Amino acid sequence: MSGANMIEKKKSLQKEVIIMGIETSCDDTAVAVVLGEGRILSNLVSSQADFHQRFGGVVPEIASRHHLEAVNLLVDEALREAGMKLNELSAIAVTYGPGLVGALLMGVTCAKALSYAAGLPLIAVNHIEGHLYANFLLHRDLELPLVALIVSGGHTNLVYIEEHGCFEVLGRTRDDAAGEVFDKVARALGLGYPGGPIIDRLSAEGNPEAITFPRAFLEGNSLDFSFSGVKSAVLNYINRMSQKNEEIDVRDLAASFQQAVVEVLVEKAIQAAERKNVKTIALSGGVAANLSLRSSLSRRASEEGYRVYYPPLEFCTDNGAMIACAGIYQYLKKDFASMDLNAVPGLQLSAGCDET
Ligand code: KG4
Ligand code: ZN
């Protein structure tokens, strides 16, 4: 690109909203720069999975330490890849909850420092909303109202969204999150961390009808979830087999367990769309990367006349672009945070409509 073209490009970009998204709620340090129109200029993720692998799950202190080491480097690299300087951004968006408190604080502190240093507005993003906004980022034709199924390692939520910023929580897990049970079952089988992708891969070669595990549909027409029953059933099965000295067919076990979880997620998402009389279901969060969930929900939804959206695989798990995208919508509403922003580890989706 010639020097003149480069200057022209920069000028046109400057007229737009340009948001940096910073995400450090769990074990991925992620920073992205996204344009208001949804174009991703940079999107970097530094995964810590290898460091947590031998513990079979995320160790909070290790997570915080790695975020501290990585976050500033990623900020510099994300700006460099985007061809931007800090003061050319419109705002800094950061995840402030839910998540691990020490991990969240690394991102929040970094974002506050950048915001203060460059005089940029600070935007506090709810991580669960961030996952939802991955769909708006990647599907420009996505329209409201819709029902969202947001399923990750820490959350399982069915949400009705009529307007941006208005979330009606229709159901949430009463115990373990969907991703959490994938991780716990994988750990019990000695398969490594994170368990979801490993179980997903093994399931492709297994028989989902081989072992019957319980499906918790709960009382009445509840749209809440409970995955502790299926988790205990799998753990009991593993113990029984090892007491009898019988070999476990890990592929069949993985496929049967996965089917039990996916079936409940799919049926409740369809019920929610029916109840709210919407035509669109948006699936997101780390577990949305599950191939069986993606295909089963798409199949059931098309039978029932619903459209299903989900992000490409790399935007299902934690990333900075989804936080930046949620930040764009908050920026347009001038929904800014102050310098006393703190991490809120137990943050929930706000039930009511924010009138700001
Ligand atoms: O969204 P995410 O990166 O972090 C949280 O917000 O929790 O989700 C991570 C979770 C982990 O529990 C991981 O095992 C699960 O998403 N996951 C999957 C798959 N890929 C990631 N679960 C099932 N199938 C997958 N393919
Ligand atoms: Zn997440």
PDB file of N, CA, C and O in Angstrom, residues 268-310:
ATOM      1  N   LYS A 268     -34.063 -27.997  25.346  1.00  0.00           N
ATOM      2  CA  LYS A 268     -34.428 -26.793  26.120  1.00  0.00           C
ATOM      3  C   LYS A 268     -34.298 -25.537  25.266  1.00  0.00           C
ATOM      4  O   LYS A 268     -35.083 -24.593  25.424  1.00  0.00           O
ATOM      5  N   ALA A 269     -33.336 -25.513  24.373  1.00  0.00           N
ATOM      6  CA  ALA A 269     -33.190 -24.343  23.492  1.00  0.00           C
ATOM      7  C   ALA A 269     -34.408 -24.233  22.572  1.00  0.00           C
ATOM      8  O   ALA A 269     -34.960 -23.139  22.359  1.00  0.00           O
ATOM      9  N   ILE A 270     -34.867 -25.367  22.060  1.00  0.00           N
ATOM     10  CA  ILE A 270     -36.049 -25.371  21.180  1.00  0.00           C
ATOM     11  C   ILE A 270     -37.292 -24.934  21.972  1.00  0.00           C
ATOM     12  O   ILE A 270     -38.080 -24.097  21.506  1.00  0.00           O
ATOM     13  N   GLN A 271     -37.425 -25.487  23.179  1.00  0.00           N
ATOM     14  CA  GLN A 271     -38.581 -25.108  24.027  1.00  0.00           C
ATOM     15  C   GLN A 271     -38.587 -23.614  24.317  1.00  0.00           C
ATOM     16  O   GLN A 271     -39.631 -22.966  24.325  1.00  0.00           O
ATOM     17  N   ALA A 272     -37.378 -23.063  24.563  1.00  0.00           N
ATOM     18  CA  ALA A 272     -37.276 -21.633  24.889  1.00  0.00           C
ATOM     19  C   ALA A 272     -37.708 -20.783  23.690  1.00  0.00           C
ATOM     20  O   ALA A 272     -38.443 -19.798  23.844  1.00  0.00           O
ATOM     21  N   ALA A 273     -37.271 -21.178  22.504  1.00  0.00           N
ATOM     22  CA  ALA A 273     -37.628 -20.415  21.294  1.00  0.00           C
ATOM     23  C   ALA A 273     -39.141 -20.472  21.063  1.00  0.00           C
ATOM     24  O   ALA A 273     -39.778 -19.480  20.706  1.00  0.00           O
ATOM     25  N   GLU A 274     -39.705 -21.672  21.308  1.00  0.00           N
ATOM     26  CA  GLU A 274     -41.153 -21.865  21.170  1.00  0.00           C
ATOM     27  C   GLU A 274     -41.897 -20.949  22.135  1.00  0.00           C
ATOM     28  O   GLU A 274     -42.822 -20.230  21.767  1.00  0.00           O
ATOM     29  N   ARG A 275     -41.435 -20.982  23.397  1.00  0.00           N
ATOM     30  CA  ARG A 275     -42.118 -20.225  24.442  1.00  0.00           C
ATOM     31  C   ARG A 275     -42.073 -18.728  24.165  1.00  0.00           C
ATOM     32  O   ARG A 275     -43.038 -18.013  24.405  1.00  0.00           O
ATOM     33  N   LYS A 276     -40.945 -18.239  23.666  1.00  0.00           N
ATOM     34  CA  LYS A 276     -40.816 -16.801  23.439  1.00  0.00           C
ATOM     35  C   LYS A 276     -41.255 -16.411  22.027  1.00  0.00           C
ATOM     36  O   LYS A 276     -41.188 -15.242  21.656  1.00  0.00           O
ATOM     37  N   ASN A 277     -41.661 -17.412  21.259  1.00  0.00           N
ATOM     38  CA  ASN A 277     -42.160 -17.167  19.916  1.00  0.00           C
ATOM     39  C   ASN A 277     -41.160 -16.398  19.046  1.00  0.00           C
ATOM     40  O   ASN A 277     -41.515 -15.413  18.390  1.00  0.00           O
ATOM     41  N   VAL A 278     -39.908 -16.815  19.085  1.00  0.00           N
ATOM     42  CA  VAL A 278     -38.891 -16.208  18.213  1.00  0.00           C
ATOM     43  C   VAL A 278     -38.485 -17.223  17.151  1.00  0.00           C
ATOM     44  O   VAL A 278     -38.753 -18.417  17.294  1.00  0.00           O
ATOM     45  N   LYS A 279     -37.846 -16.753  16.116  1.00  0.00           N
ATOM     46  CA  LYS A 279     -37.469 -17.640  15.014  1.00  0.00           C
ATOM     47  C   LYS A 279     -35.973 -17.952  15.011  1.00  0.00           C
ATOM     48  O   LYS A 279     -35.491 -18.729  14.195  1.00  0.00           O
ATOM     49  N   THR A 280     -35.245 -17.271  15.921  1.00  0.00           N
ATOM     50  CA  THR A 280     -33.782 -17.382  15.866  1.00  0.00           C
ATOM     51  C   THR A 280     -33.203 -17.885  17.181  1.00  0.00           C
ATOM     52  O   THR A 280     -33.574 -17.404  18.255  1.00  0.00           O
ATOM     53  N   ILE A 281     -32.268 -18.832  17.066  1.00  0.00           N
ATOM     54  CA  ILE A 281     -31.540 -19.330  18.239  1.00  0.00           C
ATOM     55  C   ILE A 281     -30.050 -19.082  17.996  1.00  0.00           C
ATOM     56  O   ILE A 281     -29.514 -19.463  16.949  1.00  0.00           O
ATOM     57  N   ALA A 282     -29.395 -18.413  18.963  1.00  0.00           N
ATOM     58  CA  ALA A 282     -27.958 -18.148  18.833  1.00  0.00           C
ATOM     59  C   ALA A 282     -27.217 -18.968  19.883  1.00  0.00           C
ATOM     60  O   ALA A 282     -27.477 -18.839  21.074  1.00  0.00           O
ATOM     61  N   LEU A 283     -26.321 -19.807  19.410  1.00  0.00           N
ATOM     62  CA  LEU A 283     -25.547 -20.688  20.294  1.00  0.00           C
ATOM     63  C   LEU A 283     -24.143 -20.102  20.443  1.00  0.00           C
ATOM     64  O   LEU A 283     -23.544 -19.701  19.443  1.00  0.00           O
ATOM     65  N   SER A 284     -23.623 -20.055  21.680  1.00  0.00           N
ATOM     66  CA  SER A 284     -22.255 -19.545  21.834  1.00  0.00           C
ATOM     67  C   SER A 284     -21.632 -20.055  23.126  1.00  0.00           C
ATOM     68  O   SER A 284     -22.280 -20.748  23.912  1.00  0.00           O
ATOM     69  N   GLY A 285     -20.344 -19.724  23.333  1.00  0.00           N
ATOM     70  CA  GLY A 285     -19.582 -20.225  24.491  1.00  0.00           C
ATOM     71  C   GLY A 285     -18.728 -21.409  24.064  1.00  0.00           C
ATOM     72  O   GLY A 285     -18.950 -21.994  22.994  1.00  0.00           O
ATOM     73  N   GLY A 286     -17.770 -21.778  24.921  1.00  0.00           N
ATOM     74  CA  GLY A 286     -16.818 -22.834  24.551  1.00  0.00           C
ATOM     75  C   GLY A 286     -17.479 -24.124  24.100  1.00  0.00           C
ATOM     76  O   GLY A 286     -17.032 -24.763  23.139  1.00  0.00           O
ATOM     77  N   VAL A 287     -18.586 -24.514  24.751  1.00  0.00           N
ATOM     78  CA  VAL A 287     -19.239 -25.793  24.409  1.00  0.00           C
ATOM     79  C   VAL A 287     -19.950 -25.697  23.043  1.00  0.00           C
ATOM     80  O   VAL A 287     -20.246 -26.713  22.422  1.00  0.00           O
ATOM     81  N   ALA A 288     -20.159 -24.473  22.563  1.00  0.00           N
ATOM     82  CA  ALA A 288     -20.743 -24.297  21.227  1.00  0.00           C
ATOM     83  C   ALA A 288     -19.796 -24.811  20.141  1.00  0.00           C
ATOM     84  O   ALA A 288     -20.194 -24.976  18.990  1.00  0.00           O
ATOM     85  N   ALA A 289     -18.540 -25.086  20.525  1.00  0.00           N
ATOM     86  CA  ALA A 289     -17.592 -25.680  19.565  1.00  0.00           C
ATOM     87  C   ALA A 289     -17.879 -27.164  19.366  1.00  0.00           C
ATOM     88  O   ALA A 289     -17.329 -27.788  18.456  1.00  0.00           O
ATOM     89  N   ASN A 290     -18.739 -27.728  20.211  1.00  0.00           N
ATOM     90  CA  ASN A 290     -19.014 -29.168  20.135  1.00  0.00           C
ATOM     91  C   ASN A 290     -19.769 -29.516  18.842  1.00  0.00           C
ATOM     92  O   ASN A 290     -20.856 -28.999  18.580  1.00  0.00           O
ATOM     93  N   LEU A 291     -19.166 -30.410  18.073  1.00  0.00           N
ATOM     94  CA  LEU A 291     -19.726 -30.684  16.740  1.00  0.00           C
ATOM     95  C   LEU A 291     -21.092 -31.329  16.821  1.00  0.00           C
ATOM     96  O   LEU A 291     -21.981 -31.045  16.013  1.00  0.00           O
ATOM     97  N   SER A 292     -21.279 -32.197  17.833  1.00  0.00           N
ATOM     98  CA  SER A 292     -22.566 -32.862  17.966  1.00  0.00           C
ATOM     99  C   SER A 292     -23.643 -31.850  18.375  1.00  0.00           C
ATOM    100  O   SER A 292     -24.780 -31.892  17.865  1.00  0.00           O
ATOM    101  N   LEU A 293     -23.300 -30.919  19.268  1.00  0.00           N
ATOM    102  CA  LEU A 293     -24.270 -29.896  19.679  1.00  0.00           C
ATOM    103  C   LEU A 293     -24.640 -29.011  18.484  1.00  0.00           C
ATOM    104  O   LEU A 293     -25.820 -28.715  18.252  1.00  0.00           O
ATOM    105  N   ARG A 294     -23.635 -28.612  17.708  1.00  0.00           N
ATOM    106  CA  ARG A 294     -23.896 -27.746  16.550  1.00  0.00           C
ATOM    107  C   ARG A 294     -24.827 -28.456  15.560  1.00  0.00           C
ATOM    108  O   ARG A 294     -25.818 -27.885  15.092  1.00  0.00           O
ATOM    109  N   SER A 295     -24.511 -29.734  15.274  1.00  0.00           N
ATOM    110  CA  SER A 295     -25.313 -30.409  14.251  1.00  0.00           C
ATOM    111  C   SER A 295     -26.688 -30.801  14.797  1.00  0.00           C
ATOM    112  O   SER A 295     -27.700 -30.648  14.094  1.00  0.00           O
ATOM    113  N   SER A 296     -26.761 -31.266  16.052  1.00  0.00           N
ATOM    114  CA  SER A 296     -28.075 -31.670  16.586  1.00  0.00           C
ATOM    115  C   SER A 296     -29.012 -30.466  16.695  1.00  0.00           C
ATOM    116  O   SER A 296     -30.197 -30.563  16.358  1.00  0.00           O
ATOM    117  N   LEU A 297     -28.467 -29.346  17.175  1.00  0.00           N
ATOM    118  CA  LEU A 297     -29.329 -28.168  17.324  1.00  0.00           C
ATOM    119  C   LEU A 297     -29.776 -27.673  15.940  1.00  0.00           C
ATOM    120  O   LEU A 297     -30.950 -27.335  15.746  1.00  0.00           O
ATOM    121  N   SER A 298     -28.863 -27.672  14.985  1.00  0.00           N
ATOM    122  CA  SER A 298     -29.230 -27.221  13.633  1.00  0.00           C
ATOM    123  C   SER A 298     -30.327 -28.113  13.052  1.00  0.00           C
ATOM    124  O   SER A 298     -31.283 -27.631  12.450  1.00  0.00           O
ATOM    125  N   ARG A 299     -30.159 -29.425  13.260  1.00  0.00           N
ATOM    126  CA  ARG A 299     -31.134 -30.372  12.693  1.00  0.00           C
ATOM    127  C   ARG A 299     -32.515 -30.189  13.331  1.00  0.00           C
ATOM    128  O   ARG A 299     -33.512 -30.007  12.636  1.00  0.00           O
ATOM    129  N   ARG A 300     -32.528 -30.188  14.655  1.00  0.00           N
ATOM    130  CA  ARG A 300     -33.818 -30.045  15.366  1.00  0.00           C
ATOM    131  C   ARG A 300     -34.474 -28.700  15.051  1.00  0.00           C
ATOM    132  O   ARG A 300     -35.679 -28.606  14.853  1.00  0.00           O
ATOM    133  N   ALA A 301     -33.640 -27.661  14.983  1.00  0.00           N
ATOM    134  CA  ALA A 301     -34.177 -26.328  14.724  1.00  0.00           C
ATOM    135  C   ALA A 301     -34.767 -26.258  13.321  1.00  0.00           C
ATOM    136  O   ALA A 301     -35.849 -25.687  13.135  1.00  0.00           O
ATOM    137  N   SER A 302     -34.104 -26.850  12.359  1.00  0.00           N
ATOM    138  CA  SER A 302     -34.665 -26.747  11.005  1.00  0.00           C
ATOM    139  C   SER A 302     -35.951 -27.568  10.896  1.00  0.00           C
ATOM    140  O   SER A 302     -36.895 -27.163  10.207  1.00  0.00           O
ATOM    141  N   GLU A 303     -36.043 -28.683  11.629  1.00  0.00           N
ATOM    142  CA  GLU A 303     -37.306 -29.450  11.657  1.00  0.00           C
ATOM    143  C   GLU A 303     -38.446 -28.588  12.198  1.00  0.00           C
ATOM    144  O   GLU A 303     -39.589 -28.688  11.779  1.00  0.00           O
ATOM    145  N   GLU A 304     -38.104 -27.743  13.189  1.00  0.00           N
ATOM    146  CA  GLU A 304     -39.147 -26.941  13.867  1.00  0.00           C
ATOM    147  C   GLU A 304     -39.302 -25.545  13.267  1.00  0.00           C
ATOM    148  O   GLU A 304     -40.087 -24.739  13.770  1.00  0.00           O
ATOM    149  N   GLY A 305     -38.496 -25.240  12.242  1.00  0.00           N
ATOM    150  CA  GLY A 305     -38.631 -23.942  11.566  1.00  0.00           C
ATOM    151  C   GLY A 305     -37.871 -22.795  12.224  1.00  0.00           C
ATOM    152  O   GLY A 305     -38.251 -21.631  12.066  1.00  0.00           O
ATOM    153  N   TYR A 306     -36.788 -23.096  12.957  1.00  0.00           N
ATOM    154  CA  TYR A 306     -35.959 -22.038  13.554  1.00  0.00           C
ATOM    155  C   TYR A 306     -34.622 -21.944  12.822  1.00  0.00           C
ATOM    156  O   TYR A 306     -34.129 -22.936  12.284  1.00  0.00           O
ATOM    157  N   ARG A 307     -34.043 -20.741  12.873  1.00  0.00           N
ATOM    158  CA  ARG A 307     -32.690 -20.563  12.317  1.00  0.00           C
ATOM    159  C   ARG A 307     -31.688 -20.578  13.464  1.00  0.00           C
ATOM    160  O   ARG A 307     -31.909 -19.960  14.498  1.00  0.00           O
ATOM    161  N   VAL A 308     -30.593 -21.290  13.250  1.00  0.00           N
ATOM    162  CA  VAL A 308     -29.571 -21.364  14.301  1.00  0.00           C
ATOM    163  C   VAL A 308     -28.298 -20.669  13.825  1.00  0.00           C
ATOM    164  O   VAL A 308     -27.872 -20.846  12.682  1.00  0.00           O
ATOM    165  N   TYR A 309     -27.729 -19.865  14.717  1.00  0.00           N
ATOM    166  CA  TYR A 309     -26.451 -19.212  14.441  1.00  0.00           C
ATOM    167  C   TYR A 309     -25.450 -19.678  15.487  1.00  0.00           C
ATOM    168  O   TYR A 309     -25.794 -19.799  16.666  1.00  0.00           O
ATOM    169  N   TYR A 310     -24.235 -19.920  15.063  1.00  0.00           N
ATOM    170  CA  TYR A 310     -23.139 -20.125  16.025  1.00  0.00           C
ATOM    171  C   TYR A 310     -21.862 -19.580  15.404  1.00  0.00           C
ATOM    172  O   TYR A 310     -21.726 -19.523  14.186  1.00  0.00           O
TER     173      TYR A 310
END
